[in-house]
Tab-separated table of C-alpha atoms in Angstrom:
chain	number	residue	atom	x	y	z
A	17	UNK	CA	0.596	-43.496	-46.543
A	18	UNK	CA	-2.998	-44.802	-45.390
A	19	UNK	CA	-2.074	-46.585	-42.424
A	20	UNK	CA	-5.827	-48.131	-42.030
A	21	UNK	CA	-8.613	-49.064	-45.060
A	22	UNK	CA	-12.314	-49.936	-44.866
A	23	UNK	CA	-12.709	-49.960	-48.042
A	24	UNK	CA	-17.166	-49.642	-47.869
A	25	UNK	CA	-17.975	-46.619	-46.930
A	26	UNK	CA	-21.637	-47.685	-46.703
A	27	UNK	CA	-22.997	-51.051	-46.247
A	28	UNK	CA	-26.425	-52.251	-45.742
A	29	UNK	CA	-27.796	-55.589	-44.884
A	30	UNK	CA	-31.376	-56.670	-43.704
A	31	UNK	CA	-31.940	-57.957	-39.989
A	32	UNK	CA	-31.037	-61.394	-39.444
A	33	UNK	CA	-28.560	-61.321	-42.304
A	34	UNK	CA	-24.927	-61.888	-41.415
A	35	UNK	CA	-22.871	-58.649	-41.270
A	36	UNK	CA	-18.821	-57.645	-41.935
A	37	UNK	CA	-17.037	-54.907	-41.700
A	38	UNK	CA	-13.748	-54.672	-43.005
A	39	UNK	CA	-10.607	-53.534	-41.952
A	40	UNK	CA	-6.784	-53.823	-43.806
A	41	UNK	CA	-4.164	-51.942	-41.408
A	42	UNK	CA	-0.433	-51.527	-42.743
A	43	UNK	CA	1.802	-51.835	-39.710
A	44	UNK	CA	4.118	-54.514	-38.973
A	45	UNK	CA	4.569	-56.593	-35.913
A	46	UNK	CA	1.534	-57.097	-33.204
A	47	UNK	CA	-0.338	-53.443	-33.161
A	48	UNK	CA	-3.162	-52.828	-30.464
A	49	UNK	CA	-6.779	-53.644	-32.082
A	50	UNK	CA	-10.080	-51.224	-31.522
A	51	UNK	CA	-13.470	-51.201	-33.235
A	52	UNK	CA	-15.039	-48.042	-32.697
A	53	UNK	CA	-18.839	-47.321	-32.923
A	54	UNK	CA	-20.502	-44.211	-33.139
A	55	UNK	CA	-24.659	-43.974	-32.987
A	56	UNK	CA	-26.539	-41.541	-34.219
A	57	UNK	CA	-25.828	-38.359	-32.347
A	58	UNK	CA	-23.514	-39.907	-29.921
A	59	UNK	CA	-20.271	-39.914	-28.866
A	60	UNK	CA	-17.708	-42.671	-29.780
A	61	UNK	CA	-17.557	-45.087	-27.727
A	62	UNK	CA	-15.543	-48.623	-27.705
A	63	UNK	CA	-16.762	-51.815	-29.490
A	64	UNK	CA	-14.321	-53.806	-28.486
A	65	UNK	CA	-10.827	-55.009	-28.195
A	66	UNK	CA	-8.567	-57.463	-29.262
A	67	UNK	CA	-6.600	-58.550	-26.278
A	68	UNK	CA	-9.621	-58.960	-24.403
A	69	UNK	CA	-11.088	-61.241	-26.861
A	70	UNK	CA	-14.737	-60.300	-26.023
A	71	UNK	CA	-17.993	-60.448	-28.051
A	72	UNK	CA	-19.568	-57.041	-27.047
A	73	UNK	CA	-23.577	-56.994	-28.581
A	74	UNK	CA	-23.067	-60.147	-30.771
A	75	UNK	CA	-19.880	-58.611	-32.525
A	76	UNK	CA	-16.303	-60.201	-32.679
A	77	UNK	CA	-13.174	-59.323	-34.728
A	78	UNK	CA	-10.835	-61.837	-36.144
A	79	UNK	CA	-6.985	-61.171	-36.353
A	80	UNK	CA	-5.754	-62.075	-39.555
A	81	UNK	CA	-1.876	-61.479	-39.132
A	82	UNK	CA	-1.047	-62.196	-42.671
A	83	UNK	CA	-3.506	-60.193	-44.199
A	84	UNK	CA	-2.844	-57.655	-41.452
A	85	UNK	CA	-6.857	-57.416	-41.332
A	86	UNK	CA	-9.105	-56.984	-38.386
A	87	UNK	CA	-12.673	-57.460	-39.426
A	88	UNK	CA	-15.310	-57.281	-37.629
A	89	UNK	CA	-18.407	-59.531	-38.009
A	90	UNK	CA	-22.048	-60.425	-36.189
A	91	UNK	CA	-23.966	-63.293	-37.398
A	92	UNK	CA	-27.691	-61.786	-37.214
A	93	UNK	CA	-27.157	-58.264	-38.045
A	94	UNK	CA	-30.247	-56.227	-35.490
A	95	UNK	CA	-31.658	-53.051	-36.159
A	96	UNK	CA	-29.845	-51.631	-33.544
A	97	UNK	CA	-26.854	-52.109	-35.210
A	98	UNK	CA	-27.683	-49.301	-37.568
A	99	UNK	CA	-24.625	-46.801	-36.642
A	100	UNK	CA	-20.834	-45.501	-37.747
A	101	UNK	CA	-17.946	-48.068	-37.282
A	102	UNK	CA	-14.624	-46.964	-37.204
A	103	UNK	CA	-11.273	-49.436	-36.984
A	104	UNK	CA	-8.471	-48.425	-35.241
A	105	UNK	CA	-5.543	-50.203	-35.004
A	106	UNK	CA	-2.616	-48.638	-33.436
A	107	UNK	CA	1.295	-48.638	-33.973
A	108	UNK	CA	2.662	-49.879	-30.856
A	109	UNK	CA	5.861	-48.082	-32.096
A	110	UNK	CA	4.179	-44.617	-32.064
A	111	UNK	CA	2.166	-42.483	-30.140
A	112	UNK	CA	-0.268	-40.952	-32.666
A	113	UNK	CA	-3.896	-42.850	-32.867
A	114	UNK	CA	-5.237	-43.599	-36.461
A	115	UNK	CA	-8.505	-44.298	-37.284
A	116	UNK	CA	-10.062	-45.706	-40.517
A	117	UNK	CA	-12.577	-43.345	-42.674
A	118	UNK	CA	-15.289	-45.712	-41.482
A	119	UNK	CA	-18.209	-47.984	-42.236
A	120	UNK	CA	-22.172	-46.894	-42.227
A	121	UNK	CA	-23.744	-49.787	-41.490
A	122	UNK	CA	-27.482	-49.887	-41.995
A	123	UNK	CA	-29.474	-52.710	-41.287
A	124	UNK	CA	-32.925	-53.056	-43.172
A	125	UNK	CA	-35.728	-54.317	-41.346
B	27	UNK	CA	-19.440	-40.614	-13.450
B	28	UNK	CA	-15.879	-40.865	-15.391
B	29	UNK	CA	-16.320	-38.668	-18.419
B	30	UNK	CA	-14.517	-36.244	-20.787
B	31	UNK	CA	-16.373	-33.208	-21.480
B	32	UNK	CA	-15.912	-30.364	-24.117
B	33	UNK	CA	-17.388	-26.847	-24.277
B	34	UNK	CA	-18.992	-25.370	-26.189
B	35	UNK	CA	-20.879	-28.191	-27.879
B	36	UNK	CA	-22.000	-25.660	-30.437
B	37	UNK	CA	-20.568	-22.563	-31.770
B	38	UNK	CA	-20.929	-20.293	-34.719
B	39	UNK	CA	-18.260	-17.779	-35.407
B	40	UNK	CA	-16.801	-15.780	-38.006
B	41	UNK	CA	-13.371	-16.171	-39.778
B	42	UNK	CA	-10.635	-14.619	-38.152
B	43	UNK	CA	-11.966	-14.148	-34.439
B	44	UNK	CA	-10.229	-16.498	-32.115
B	45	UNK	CA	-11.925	-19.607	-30.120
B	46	UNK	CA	-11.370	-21.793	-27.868
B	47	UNK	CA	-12.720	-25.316	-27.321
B	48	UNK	CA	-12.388	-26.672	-24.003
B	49	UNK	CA	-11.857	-30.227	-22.689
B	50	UNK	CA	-11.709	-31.833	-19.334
B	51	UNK	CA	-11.639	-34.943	-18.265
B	52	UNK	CA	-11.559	-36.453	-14.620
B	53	UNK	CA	-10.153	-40.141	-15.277
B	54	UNK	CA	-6.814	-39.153	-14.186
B	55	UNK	CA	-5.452	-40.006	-17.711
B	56	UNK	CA	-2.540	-38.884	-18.885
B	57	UNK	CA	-3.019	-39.225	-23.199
B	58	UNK	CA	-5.243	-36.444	-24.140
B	59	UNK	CA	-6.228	-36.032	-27.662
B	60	UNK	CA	-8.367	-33.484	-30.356
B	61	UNK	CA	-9.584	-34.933	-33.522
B	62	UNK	CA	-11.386	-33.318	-36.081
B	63	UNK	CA	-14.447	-35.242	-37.811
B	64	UNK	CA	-15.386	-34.378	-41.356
B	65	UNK	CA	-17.319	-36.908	-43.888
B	66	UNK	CA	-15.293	-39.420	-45.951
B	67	UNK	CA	-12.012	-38.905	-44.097
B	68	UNK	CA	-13.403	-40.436	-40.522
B	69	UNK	CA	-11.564	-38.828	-37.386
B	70	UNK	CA	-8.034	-37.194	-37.805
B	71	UNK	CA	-5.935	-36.322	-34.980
B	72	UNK	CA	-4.850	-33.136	-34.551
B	73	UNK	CA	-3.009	-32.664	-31.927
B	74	UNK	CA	-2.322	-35.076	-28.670
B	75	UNK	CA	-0.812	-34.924	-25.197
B	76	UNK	CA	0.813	-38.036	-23.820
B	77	UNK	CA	0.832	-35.898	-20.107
B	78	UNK	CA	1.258	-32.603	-18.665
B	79	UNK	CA	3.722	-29.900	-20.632
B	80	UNK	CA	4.211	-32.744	-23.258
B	81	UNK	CA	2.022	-32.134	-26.266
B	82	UNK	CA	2.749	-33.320	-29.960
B	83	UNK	CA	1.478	-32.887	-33.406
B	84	UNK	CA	-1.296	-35.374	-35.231
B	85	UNK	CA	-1.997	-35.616	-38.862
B	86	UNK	CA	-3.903	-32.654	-39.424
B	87	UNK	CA	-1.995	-29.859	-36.778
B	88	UNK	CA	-2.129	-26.567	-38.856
B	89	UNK	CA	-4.363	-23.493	-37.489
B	90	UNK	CA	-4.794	-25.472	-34.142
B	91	UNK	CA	-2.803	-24.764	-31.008
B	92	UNK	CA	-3.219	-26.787	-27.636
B	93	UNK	CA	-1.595	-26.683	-24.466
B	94	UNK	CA	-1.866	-28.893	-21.553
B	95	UNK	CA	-0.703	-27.337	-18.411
B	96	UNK	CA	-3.051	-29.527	-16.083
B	97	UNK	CA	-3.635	-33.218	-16.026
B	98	UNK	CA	-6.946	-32.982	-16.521
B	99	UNK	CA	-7.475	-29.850	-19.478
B	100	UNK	CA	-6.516	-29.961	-22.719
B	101	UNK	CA	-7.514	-27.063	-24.405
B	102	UNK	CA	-8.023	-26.241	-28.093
B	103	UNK	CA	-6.991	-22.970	-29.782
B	104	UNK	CA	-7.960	-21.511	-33.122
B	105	UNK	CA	-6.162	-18.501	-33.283
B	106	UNK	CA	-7.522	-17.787	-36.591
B	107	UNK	CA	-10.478	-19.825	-37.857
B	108	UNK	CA	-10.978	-19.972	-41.324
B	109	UNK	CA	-13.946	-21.809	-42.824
B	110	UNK	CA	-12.170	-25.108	-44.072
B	111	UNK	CA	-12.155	-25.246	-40.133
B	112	UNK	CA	-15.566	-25.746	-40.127
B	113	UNK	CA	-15.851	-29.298	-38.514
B	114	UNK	CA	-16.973	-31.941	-36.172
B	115	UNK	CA	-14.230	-31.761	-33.124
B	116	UNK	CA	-13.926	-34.685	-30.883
B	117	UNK	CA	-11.548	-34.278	-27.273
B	118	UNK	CA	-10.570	-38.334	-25.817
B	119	UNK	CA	-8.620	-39.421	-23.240
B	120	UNK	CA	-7.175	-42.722	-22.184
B	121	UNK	CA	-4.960	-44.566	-19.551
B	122	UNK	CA	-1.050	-44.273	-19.880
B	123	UNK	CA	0.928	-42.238	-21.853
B	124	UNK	CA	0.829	-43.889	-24.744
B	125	UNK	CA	-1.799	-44.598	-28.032
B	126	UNK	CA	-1.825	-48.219	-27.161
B	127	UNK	CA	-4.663	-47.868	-24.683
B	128	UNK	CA	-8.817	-47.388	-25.119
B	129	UNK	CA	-9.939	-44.080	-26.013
B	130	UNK	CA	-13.027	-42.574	-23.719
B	131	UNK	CA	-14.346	-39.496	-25.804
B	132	UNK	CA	-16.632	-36.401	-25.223
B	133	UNK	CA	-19.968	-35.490	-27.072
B	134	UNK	CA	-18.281	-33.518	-29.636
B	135	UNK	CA	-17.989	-29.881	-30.296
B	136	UNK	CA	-19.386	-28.762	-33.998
B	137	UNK	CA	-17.850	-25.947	-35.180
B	138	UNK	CA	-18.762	-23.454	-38.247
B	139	UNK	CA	-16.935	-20.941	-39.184
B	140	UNK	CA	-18.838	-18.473	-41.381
């Protein structure tokens, strides 16, 4: 069973436009958030984090227990911006780590 | 500098003659993972380590081996590459033995098997 969706697979918006990425996740109960990005030719590297409720380059991601979504949003996309996303929310009743198939996000100039 | 690192980050090989990736890190973590990356399917896990002589299957274990007789090594093994093995391979490590934590991962090792 897909435990985590993001349903685009690419996405493009122009600079200064407001960006989302989206993310559906099927556990139940309160599982550990993570936005992943990934730059061209670059390792993985965290976005950010739920519990620590931080806005890391303009991004933030919104909880959305009854949806079980965890988007993630910036409200002037940047060129810079331009990279892989990946959501991963994890089963605090397991020990494997999922990942989603993950967003492209260009941004236009 | 805290880091996980993997070797080779390139290699070319033919089916059927053993490899092995490498992967260190030196954060003193005790969850050490391998994921494979392929396009339109994201990262899978493959195998992952939650510490030392404990070691456990992911989504995507068969043709892969690992072992993890050190803290800090966590070694991958294809005995017998074939070419749907023919991947992007990501090694990550994080704090606690346990998938609740952050993931720190290396540069990637890309893989084809001819």
């Amino acid at each position: 069973a897909q435990r985590v969706t993001q349903p685009e697979k690419l996405l493009s918006v122009f600079k200064g436009a407001p960006v989302e990425l989206k993310c559906n996740y099927s556990y139940s109960g309160s599982p550990e958030l993570f936005w992943y990005v990934q730059y061209s030719r670059q390792r993985l590297q965290l976005l950010l984090r739920h519990i620590s409720r931080e806005s890391i380059k303009g991004f933030t991601a919104d909880l959305n227990k009854g949806e079980t979504s965890f988007h993630l949003k910036k409200p002037f996309a940047q060129e810079e911006d331009s990279a892989m996303y990946y959501c991963a929310p994890q089963d605090n009743t397991g020990n494997q780590f999922y990942f989603g198939t993950g967003t492209s996000l260009t941004v236009i100039p | 500098e805290a880091q996980v690192t993997q070797n080779p980050r390139y290699l070319i090989t033919v089916t059927g003659k053993k490899l092995t990736v490498t992967c260190s890190q030196n954060m003193n973590h005790e969850y050490m993972s391998w994921y494979r990356q392929d396009p339109g399917l994201g990262l899978r896990q493959i195998y992952y380590s939650m510490n030392v002589e404990v070691t456990d299957k992911g989504d995507v274990p068969e043709g892969y081996k690992v072992s993890r007789k050190e803290k800090r090594n966590f070694p991958l093994i294809l005995e017998s590459p074939s070419p749907n093995q023919t991947s992007l391979y990501f090694c990550a490590s994080s704090f606690g033995g346990f998938s609740n934590q952050p993931q720190h991962f290396g540069d990637g090792t890309r893989l084809s098997i001819l």
